[in-house]
Coordinates of C-alpha atoms in Angstrom, one line a residue:
Chain A
M289 CA 0.1 -93.5 29.2
A290 CA -0.6 -90.3 26.9
K291 CA -3.4 -90.2 25.1
K292 CA -2.6 -90.6 21.1
M293 CA -3.5 -87.5 18.7
L294 CA -5.4 -88.7 15.5
Y295 CA -3.9 -85.5 13.1
L296 CA -6.6 -85.1 10.2
P297 CA -5.8 -83.6 7.0
F298 CA -7.1 -80.5 5.9
E299 CA -9.2 -81.3 3.5
L300 CA -11.4 -83.3 6.3
I301 CA -10.5 -79.7 8.6
I302 CA -11.9 -77.9 5.7
E303 CA -15.1 -80.2 5.6
I304 CA -16.2 -79.5 8.9
L305 CA -14.8 -75.5 8.2
L306 CA -18.1 -75.5 5.7
R307 CA -20.0 -76.8 8.4
L308 CA -19.3 -73.7 10.7
P309 CA -21.3 -70.2 11.3
V310 CA -20.3 -67.4 10.1
K311 CA -19.2 -66.4 14.1
S312 CA -17.1 -69.6 14.7
L313 CA -15.2 -68.8 11.3
L314 CA -14.3 -65.6 12.1
R315 CA -13.1 -66.5 15.3
F316 CA -10.9 -69.8 14.1
K317 CA -9.7 -67.6 11.6
S318 CA -7.3 -66.6 15.0
V319 CA -6.0 -70.4 14.7
C320 CA -3.2 -70.7 12.8
K321 CA -2.1 -68.5 9.2
S322 CA -3.1 -71.5 7.2
W323 CA -7.1 -71.0 8.5
F324 CA -7.0 -67.2 8.7
S325 CA -5.8 -67.6 4.4
L326 CA -8.7 -69.6 4.0
I327 CA -11.6 -68.6 5.8
S328 CA -10.8 -64.8 4.1
K329 CA -10.5 -66.4 0.3
P330 CA -13.2 -66.1 -1.4
N331 CA -13.8 -69.8 -2.6
F332 CA -14.5 -70.4 0.8
A333 CA -16.8 -67.7 1.3
N334 CA -18.7 -69.3 -2.2
S335 CA -18.8 -73.2 -1.3
H336 CA -19.7 -72.0 2.6
F337 CA -22.6 -69.8 1.8
Q338 CA -23.8 -73.0 -0.7
I339 CA -23.5 -75.7 2.0
T340 CA -25.4 -72.8 4.4
V341 CA -28.4 -72.2 1.5
A342 CA -29.1 -76.2 1.9
T343 CA -28.8 -76.3 5.2
R344 CA -29.5 -74.6 8.2
T345 CA -32.8 -72.2 7.7
S346 CA -32.5 -68.4 7.0
R347 CA -33.2 -65.9 9.4
I348 CA -35.1 -63.1 9.7
L349 CA -34.1 -59.5 10.3
T350 CA -36.0 -57.0 11.6
L351 CA -35.9 -53.1 11.9
T352 CA -37.5 -51.8 14.8
Q353 CA -37.8 -47.3 14.2
T354 CA -38.5 -45.4 17.3
P355 CA -36.1 -44.9 19.1
P356 CA -33.6 -46.2 20.0
R357 CA -33.4 -47.9 16.5
K358 CA -33.1 -51.8 16.4
F359 CA -31.3 -53.8 13.9
Q360 CA -33.0 -58.3 15.7
S361 CA -31.8 -61.5 13.3
I362 CA -33.9 -64.9 14.6
D363 CA -33.6 -67.6 13.6
F364 CA -37.3 -69.0 13.2
E365 CA -36.6 -72.6 14.4
I366 CA -34.5 -71.9 16.7
N367 CA -36.8 -69.7 19.3
S368 CA -34.4 -68.2 21.9
D369 CA -31.6 -67.3 19.4
S370 CA -32.6 -64.1 19.3
V371 CA -29.8 -61.1 18.7
S372 CA -29.2 -57.9 18.4
L373 CA -27.4 -57.1 15.9
N374 CA -24.4 -53.8 16.0
H375 CA -25.3 -51.1 13.3
N376 CA -22.5 -48.5 15.1
F377 CA -21.8 -47.1 11.1
L378 CA -25.7 -46.1 10.4
P379 CA -24.1 -43.0 12.2
P380 CA -27.5 -41.4 14.9
P381 CA -28.2 -38.2 12.6
Y382 CA -29.9 -40.4 9.8
T383 CA -33.4 -41.1 11.7
Y384 CA -35.6 -42.7 9.2
C385 CA -34.0 -46.2 7.9
Q386 CA -36.0 -49.3 5.2
I387 CA -34.7 -51.7 5.0
K388 CA -34.3 -52.3 1.2
G389 CA -33.3 -55.4 0.1
S390 CA -31.5 -58.8 1.0
C391 CA -29.4 -60.8 -0.6
R392 CA -26.9 -63.1 -0.5
G393 CA -26.4 -62.4 3.3
F394 CA -26.3 -58.1 2.4
I395 CA -28.9 -55.9 3.3
C396 CA -29.6 -53.2 1.8
L397 CA -30.6 -50.0 3.9
Y398 CA -31.7 -47.5 2.6
S399 CA -32.0 -43.7 4.6
F400 CA -32.7 -40.8 2.6
R401 CA -29.1 -39.5 2.6
D402 CA -27.7 -42.6 0.9
I403 CA -28.1 -46.2 0.7
W404 CA -26.2 -48.9 2.7
I405 CA -25.1 -52.4 2.0
W406 CA -24.5 -54.3 5.3
N407 CA -24.0 -57.9 5.9
P408 CA -24.6 -58.7 9.7
S409 CA -23.3 -61.6 9.8
N410 CA -19.6 -59.9 9.5
R411 CA -20.4 -57.2 10.4
F412 CA -19.0 -56.0 7.1
H413 CA -20.5 -52.5 5.3
K414 CA -19.9 -49.8 2.1
Q415 CA -21.8 -47.0 2.1
I416 CA -23.5 -45.9 -1.5
P417 CA -24.3 -42.5 -2.3
L418 CA -27.9 -41.4 -3.5
S419 CA -27.9 -41.2 -7.3
R420 CA -29.3 -38.7 -9.4
F421 CA -32.5 -38.9 -9.4
G422 CA -32.5 -40.4 -6.2
S423 CA -32.4 -37.7 -4.4
V424 CA -34.7 -36.0 -6.1
L425 CA -36.6 -36.0 -2.4
H426 CA -40.1 -34.0 -2.9
N427 CA -43.9 -35.4 -3.0
F428 CA -44.2 -35.2 -5.5
T429 CA -41.2 -38.1 -6.7
Y430 CA -41.8 -42.1 -6.0
H431 CA -38.7 -43.9 -5.2
L432 CA -38.5 -47.7 -5.9
Y433 CA -35.1 -49.7 -5.2
G434 CA -34.6 -53.4 -6.0
F435 CA -30.8 -55.2 -4.5
G436 CA -29.6 -58.2 -6.7
Y437 CA -26.4 -59.8 -7.4
D438 CA -24.9 -61.1 -11.2
Q439 CA -23.9 -64.0 -11.4
S440 CA -22.2 -63.1 -14.9
R441 CA -20.2 -60.6 -13.4
D442 CA -20.5 -61.1 -9.8
D443 CA -21.5 -58.5 -9.3
Y444 CA -24.5 -56.3 -6.5
V445 CA -26.6 -54.6 -8.1
V446 CA -28.5 -51.5 -6.4
V447 CA -32.1 -50.3 -8.5
L448 CA -34.2 -47.3 -8.6
L449 CA -37.4 -46.3 -10.4
T450 CA -38.4 -43.2 -9.3
C451 CA -41.9 -41.5 -10.9
Y452 CA -43.1 -39.1 -11.1
L453 CA -46.4 -38.5 -10.4
I454 CA -47.6 -36.1 -11.6
T455 CA -46.1 -35.3 -15.8
N456 CA -48.3 -38.7 -16.0
F457 CA -46.4 -41.1 -14.4
S458 CA -43.0 -41.0 -16.7
C459 CA -39.9 -43.0 -14.4
V460 CA -36.8 -43.3 -15.0
L461 CA -35.0 -46.6 -14.3
E462 CA -30.5 -46.2 -12.6
F463 CA -28.9 -49.0 -11.3
F464 CA -25.4 -49.4 -9.7
S465 CA -22.6 -50.8 -9.7
L466 CA -20.7 -52.1 -7.3
R467 CA -18.2 -53.2 -8.9
D468 CA -18.4 -50.2 -11.4
N469 CA -18.9 -48.6 -8.0
T470 CA -20.9 -46.2 -10.1
W471 CA -24.7 -45.1 -11.1
N472 CA -26.1 -45.7 -14.0
E473 CA -29.4 -44.9 -15.9
I474 CA -30.9 -48.0 -18.3
G475 CA -33.5 -46.0 -19.6
K476 CA -37.0 -43.0 -19.4
T477 CA -40.7 -45.4 -19.9
H478 CA -43.7 -43.9 -18.6
L479 CA -46.7 -46.7 -16.8
T480 CA -50.2 -47.1 -17.4
Y481 CA -51.0 -46.4 -14.1
L482 CA -48.8 -46.6 -10.4
N483 CA -48.4 -50.1 -9.4
T484 CA -46.2 -48.8 -5.8
C485 CA -46.1 -51.8 -4.2
Q486 CA -42.8 -52.0 -2.5
C487 CA -40.5 -55.3 -3.0
K488 CA -38.1 -56.7 -1.3
A489 CA -37.0 -59.9 -2.4
G490 CA -33.4 -59.3 -4.8
S491 CA -33.1 -62.5 -6.4
F492 CA -33.3 -62.2 -10.5
I493 CA -35.2 -63.5 -11.9
N494 CA -33.8 -65.1 -15.5
G495 CA -31.9 -62.3 -15.6
V496 CA -34.1 -59.1 -15.4
V497 CA -35.2 -57.1 -12.0
H498 CA -38.2 -58.3 -11.4
W499 CA -39.9 -55.5 -9.9
K500 CA -39.9 -54.4 -13.6
L501 CA -43.4 -56.3 -14.0
F502 CA -44.7 -53.2 -12.4
E503 CA -45.7 -52.9 -15.8
M504 CA -47.0 -56.7 -16.1
P505 CA -50.6 -57.0 -15.2
L506 CA -51.7 -58.3 -12.1
P507 CA -54.4 -60.6 -11.6
N508 CA -57.6 -59.7 -12.0
D509 CA -60.0 -57.8 -9.3
F510 CA -57.4 -56.1 -8.2
H511 CA -58.2 -52.9 -7.0
H512 CA -56.4 -52.4 -3.5
S513 CA -54.4 -48.9 -2.4
R514 CA -50.2 -49.6 -2.1
E515 CA -50.7 -50.1 1.5
N516 CA -51.6 -52.8 0.4
Y517 CA -49.9 -55.4 -1.3
G518 CA -46.5 -56.8 -1.8
I519 CA -44.6 -58.9 -3.6
W520 CA -41.8 -61.5 -3.5
V521 CA -40.2 -64.8 -5.9
F522 CA -40.6 -68.0 -4.3
G523 CA -38.7 -70.5 -6.0
E524 CA -38.9 -69.8 -9.9
F525 CA -42.0 -67.4 -8.9
L526 CA -44.0 -64.0 -9.0
S527 CA -45.8 -64.2 -5.6
L528 CA -48.2 -61.9 -4.9
W529 CA -49.9 -61.4 -1.7
V530 CA -52.6 -58.6 -0.6
K531 CA -55.1 -58.1 2.3
D532 CA -58.5 -58.3 2.2
Y533 CA -60.2 -56.1 5.2
P534 CA -63.5 -57.1 4.2
N535 CA -63.3 -60.2 4.0
N536 CA -60.3 -59.6 6.4
T537 CA -58.5 -62.6 5.1
T538 CA -55.7 -62.3 3.3
E539 CA -54.7 -64.1 -0.3
I540 CA -51.6 -65.1 -1.7
W541 CA -51.1 -65.3 -5.2
V542 CA -48.2 -67.1 -7.5
M543 CA -48.3 -66.4 -11.0
K544 CA -47.2 -69.7 -12.9
E545 CA -45.8 -68.5 -16.1
Y546 CA -43.4 -65.6 -16.1
K547 CA -44.8 -62.8 -17.5
L548 CA -48.4 -64.4 -18.1
H549 CA -51.0 -62.3 -17.4
S550 CA -53.7 -65.2 -17.7
S551 CA -51.2 -67.1 -15.5
W552 CA -52.5 -65.2 -12.1
T553 CA -53.4 -68.7 -9.9
K554 CA -54.6 -67.6 -6.4
T555 CA -52.8 -70.0 -4.4
L556 CA -53.4 -70.3 -0.7
V557 CA -56.5 -67.6 2.1
I558 CA -54.6 -66.5 5.2
C559 CA -57.6 -66.6 8.3
A560 CA -55.2 -64.7 10.3
E561 CA -55.5 -64.9 14.4
G562 CA -57.8 -62.3 15.8
G563 CA -58.7 -60.6 12.6
S564 CA -55.6 -59.7 9.2
S565 CA -55.6 -55.8 10.7
F566 CA -51.9 -56.4 11.6
Y567 CA -51.0 -59.4 9.8
K568 CA -49.0 -58.7 6.5
P569 CA -46.3 -61.2 5.4
V570 CA -43.0 -61.3 4.8
C571 CA -41.3 -64.0 3.7
R572 CA -41.7 -67.1 2.1
T573 CA -39.3 -70.1 3.3
K574 CA -37.6 -72.6 1.1
S575 CA -40.7 -75.1 2.4
G576 CA -43.2 -72.7 1.1
D577 CA -44.8 -72.0 5.1
I578 CA -45.5 -68.1 4.7
I579 CA -43.6 -65.9 7.2
G580 CA -45.3 -62.9 8.7
K581 CA -45.8 -60.2 11.4
D582 CA -49.1 -60.0 13.6
H583 CA -48.1 -57.1 15.4
D584 CA -45.9 -59.1 18.2
R585 CA -45.3 -62.2 16.8
L586 CA -43.4 -63.9 14.1
V587 CA -45.8 -66.2 12.9
K588 CA -45.6 -68.9 10.3
Y589 CA -48.5 -70.0 8.0
N590 CA -48.1 -73.4 5.3
D591 CA -49.0 -74.1 2.4
K592 CA -52.5 -74.8 3.3
G593 CA -52.7 -71.1 5.7
Q594 CA -52.4 -73.2 9.0
L595 CA -50.5 -71.8 11.8
L596 CA -47.6 -73.6 12.4
E597 CA -45.8 -71.1 15.2
Y598 CA -44.8 -68.5 16.1
L599 CA -42.8 -66.5 18.5
H600 CA -42.8 -63.5 20.5
I601 CA -41.1 -59.8 19.1
D602 CA -41.5 -56.4 19.0
R603 CA -44.8 -55.2 18.1
Y604 CA -42.8 -52.4 16.5
A605 CA -40.6 -54.0 14.5
D606 CA -42.4 -52.1 11.3
D607 CA -39.7 -53.3 8.5
L608 CA -38.7 -57.6 8.2
A609 CA -36.8 -59.3 5.4
M610 CA -35.7 -63.1 5.2
Y611 CA -32.4 -63.2 3.9
T612 CA -28.9 -65.5 5.2
E613 CA -25.2 -65.8 6.8
S614 CA -22.4 -65.2 5.4
L615 CA -19.4 -64.3 4.7
F616 CA -19.1 -62.5 1.8
S617 CA -17.8 -58.8 1.7
L618 CA -18.5 -56.4 -1.5
P619 CA -15.6 -57.7 -4.4
G620 CA -12.8 -55.5 -5.1
E621 CA -12.8 -55.0 -0.6
L622 CA -11.3 -56.8 2.3
Chain B
M88 CA -11.3 -116.1 -7.1
A89 CA -14.7 -113.6 -8.1
Q90 CA -18.3 -114.7 -8.7
E91 CA -21.3 -113.5 -10.0
A92 CA -23.7 -111.4 -7.9
S93 CA -27.0 -112.9 -6.9
S94 CA -29.4 -112.5 -7.4
S95 CA -30.5 -112.9 -3.7
T96 CA -27.7 -109.7 -3.4
S97 CA -29.7 -108.1 -0.5
S98 CA -29.7 -110.9 1.3
K99 CA -26.0 -111.8 1.2
T100 CA -23.2 -110.6 3.9
I101 CA -20.0 -110.3 3.5
S102 CA -17.3 -109.9 5.5
L103 CA -15.2 -107.7 7.4
K104 CA -12.2 -107.8 8.4
T105 CA -10.5 -104.6 11.5
G106 CA -7.3 -103.8 11.0
D107 CA -6.5 -105.7 14.7
G108 CA -7.6 -108.5 13.1
E109 CA -11.8 -109.2 15.0
I110 CA -14.6 -110.0 11.6
F111 CA -17.8 -108.3 11.2
E112 CA -20.8 -108.9 9.2
I113 CA -22.4 -106.8 6.9
E114 CA -25.6 -106.6 4.5
A115 CA -24.5 -106.1 1.0
S116 CA -26.6 -103.9 0.1
A117 CA -25.1 -102.0 3.7
A118 CA -21.2 -102.1 1.9
K119 CA -22.9 -101.2 -1.4
Q120 CA -23.3 -97.8 0.5
M121 CA -19.3 -97.3 1.9
K122 CA -17.9 -97.1 -1.5
T123 CA -14.5 -98.4 -0.6
V124 CA -15.8 -101.8 0.8
Q125 CA -17.6 -101.1 -2.8
R126 CA -14.5 -101.4 -4.7
L127 CA -13.1 -104.7 -3.0
I128 CA -15.8 -106.4 -2.9
D129 CA -15.4 -105.7 -6.8
D130 CA -12.3 -106.5 -7.1
L131 CA -11.7 -109.1 -5.0
G132 CA -14.7 -110.9 -4.6
D133 CA -17.9 -111.4 -1.5
D134 CA -16.5 -114.0 -1.2
I135 CA -13.4 -113.2 0.3
T136 CA -12.5 -111.5 3.8
I137 CA -12.8 -107.9 3.0
P138 CA -9.3 -106.8 4.7
L139 CA -10.4 -102.7 6.3
H140 CA -6.2 -102.2 7.4
N141 CA -7.2 -98.2 8.2
V142 CA -10.8 -99.1 10.4
F143 CA -10.9 -101.0 13.9
S144 CA -13.2 -103.2 16.1
K145 CA -13.5 -99.9 18.6
E146 CA -15.9 -97.9 15.4
L147 CA -17.4 -100.3 12.9
P148 CA -19.8 -102.3 14.7
K149 CA -21.3 -98.1 15.3
I150 CA -20.5 -97.0 11.1
I151 CA -22.4 -101.0 10.2
E152 CA -24.6 -99.6 12.8
Y153 CA -25.4 -96.4 11.7
Y154 CA -25.9 -98.5 7.6
K155 CA -28.2 -101.3 8.7
K156 CA -30.6 -97.8 9.7
D157 CA -29.9 -96.6 5.7
I158 CA -30.7 -99.2 4.1
T159 CA -34.1 -99.6 5.5
G160 CA -34.9 -95.9 5.3
E161 CA -34.9 -95.1 8.8
I162 CA -33.1 -93.1 9.7
T163 CA -34.3 -89.8 11.4
K164 CA -32.9 -86.9 13.2
D165 CA -33.8 -88.6 17.2
F166 CA -31.1 -92.2 15.7
E167 CA -28.5 -89.2 14.2
A168 CA -28.4 -87.9 17.4
E169 CA -28.8 -91.0 19.7
F170 CA -26.3 -92.4 17.3
V171 CA -23.6 -89.2 18.6
K172 CA -25.4 -88.9 22.3
D173 CA -22.7 -90.2 24.0
L174 CA -19.1 -89.4 22.3
N175 CA -16.2 -87.8 23.0
D176 CA -15.3 -85.5 19.9
D177 CA -12.1 -87.8 19.9
E178 CA -14.2 -90.8 19.8
V179 CA -16.1 -88.9 16.8
K180 CA -13.7 -87.6 15.4
V181 CA -12.2 -91.9 14.6
L182 CA -15.5 -92.1 13.2
F183 CA -15.0 -89.6 11.6
L184 CA -12.0 -90.5 9.9
A185 CA -13.6 -93.9 9.3
A186 CA -16.3 -92.6 7.7
N187 CA -13.5 -90.8 5.0
Y188 CA -12.0 -93.8 4.6
L189 CA -14.7 -95.8 4.1
D190 CA -16.0 -92.9 1.6
A191 CA -18.5 -94.2 2.7
N192 CA -21.0 -90.7 2.1
K193 CA -24.3 -89.7 4.2
L194 CA -22.2 -90.4 7.6
F195 CA -18.9 -88.1 6.1
E196 CA -21.5 -85.6 6.0
F197 CA -23.3 -86.0 9.4
L198 CA -20.1 -86.9 11.2
S199 CA -18.3 -83.5 10.2
Q200 CA -22.1 -81.6 11.0
N201 CA -22.0 -83.0 14.5
I202 CA -18.2 -81.4 14.5
A203 CA -18.6 -78.9 14.1
D204 CA -22.1 -78.3 16.2
R205 CA -19.4 -79.5 19.0
L206 CA -17.1 -76.3 18.2
E207 CA -19.1 -74.2 17.3
S208 CA -19.1 -72.0 20.3
K209 CA -15.0 -73.3 21.4
S210 CA -12.4 -70.9 22.4
V211 CA -9.8 -70.6 19.4
E212 CA -7.0 -72.8 21.9
Y213 CA -9.5 -75.9 22.3
V214 CA -9.9 -76.0 18.3
R215 CA -5.7 -76.1 18.7
K216 CA -5.1 -79.1 21.0
Y217 CA -8.3 -80.6 18.2
F218 CA -6.8 -81.2 15.3
G219 CA -3.1 -80.0 16.8
V220 CA -2.1 -77.1 14.8
E221 CA 0.2 -75.1 15.5
N222 CA -0.2 -71.0 16.8
D223 CA 2.5 -69.6 14.2
F224 CA 0.9 -66.3 15.5
T225 CA 3.2 -64.0 17.0
P226 CA 1.7 -62.3 19.7
E227 CA 1.0 -59.2 18.7
E228 CA -0.2 -60.7 15.6
E229 CA -2.9 -62.4 17.7
S230 CA -4.1 -60.3 20.4
K231 CA -4.6 -57.8 17.0
L232 CA -6.6 -60.0 15.8
R233 CA -9.3 -60.9 18.7
E234 CA -9.8 -57.4 19.0
E235 CA -10.1 -56.5 15.0
R236 CA -13.3 -59.3 15.9
A237 CA -13.9 -59.0 20.5
W238 CA -17.6 -59.8 19.2
S239 CA -17.4 -63.1 17.5
F240 CA -15.3 -63.8 20.7
R241 CA -18.2 -63.0 23.2
G242 CA -20.0 -66.5 24.3
I243 CA -17.0 -69.5 23.7
K244 CA -17.8 -72.2 26.0
E245 CA -15.3 -73.4 29.3
D246 CA -13.0 -75.7 28.1
E247 CA -13.5 -79.4 29.4

């Protein structure tokens, strides 16, 4: 007796497709023309992204500079799911590359010649020229890049703060809009002191690129050199991590009220196993766990400072960022 | 004749009749999670056997089992894994359609994700057969698509 074929209406098929990972969806574009069309739509990419953010754990991207340069994508929840990423679009002559930000599945990569916006999940990539001040490279300039999404315009933005270390820390702020495809200067300013911590988080708080808080006072008793701290966004709060070498710990501070200096609160102290000299926090998951790198391991601590689990990774993977899989390509591009 | 809801609805059971004539009992609080059933109860009253023309005796007990666990708050990842473990891809599809018909949201979302997980590493041909979709690409168009995204075709499970 022939098996009766049970057909699902298209709306129900869509519900299933929205829950597939990006790689499968790209393959299933070949199923038929209506599926190709559906999966290519920005609406579908948007709905898919919302579901991914709600249901899947983020992935960790690692970059190893020592030749051969390697990008690895790791899913912490599934230890065996560590994928080597193709990055053939970066021409070999580039000797140095850095992850400057991660936002909605896109990674902002910086090399001394230009900037790349890259979605590792669907291999989309776009090259961006350096800005006027970004092209000035000598020992007395310091460049601070940020990357984020402007929801009001459905636009991605790269921001650059260039600081002149000799002229009283005068700074210039520029931004590149992917939609407008051009750099613009926002303004010039002076900083009373220079915090050269690197910021990887690509989200905006209240519409303001949050690393602008360099102009904000840091917690009292805060005297650390540039290597020893970093900033990320956790939920709605700005968070700061700082290494305390003498005590062999890492502190996590949270700014409970935006722009209110007195609201900096030390929430957690992590004692990395075997001393903290190699330990460096990278990012924070939705559930509050802190993921960091400790020499040759990716480690996860909970919000009480307890070690939950770890994964072995390349010890030379210096640059790390958290990202979510997405189908997005940039507005105006295929 | 519709009756007023009794004060002890939690212990009240509703009779459901499948499309193939079998009758099953379900607690009123579980029936509430299936919006289609609840609508029928609101229209017809809770003393009458509720007819479910599009759900059959093979699926309904499984659905009832799911919501029995739901009302006691016992749905865990382990339970859900166990729940679908012995179902083949076609049986899940039937359950999925039934959950949609019954407007049983939680089960529907769970089964959507389960079907997606089953299809994740499958081939394009398998997916076409599973959904009964016809390939309307020409051979040239299709081979071009595969070339462009050859990397997404790696690591696929063999079709059974």
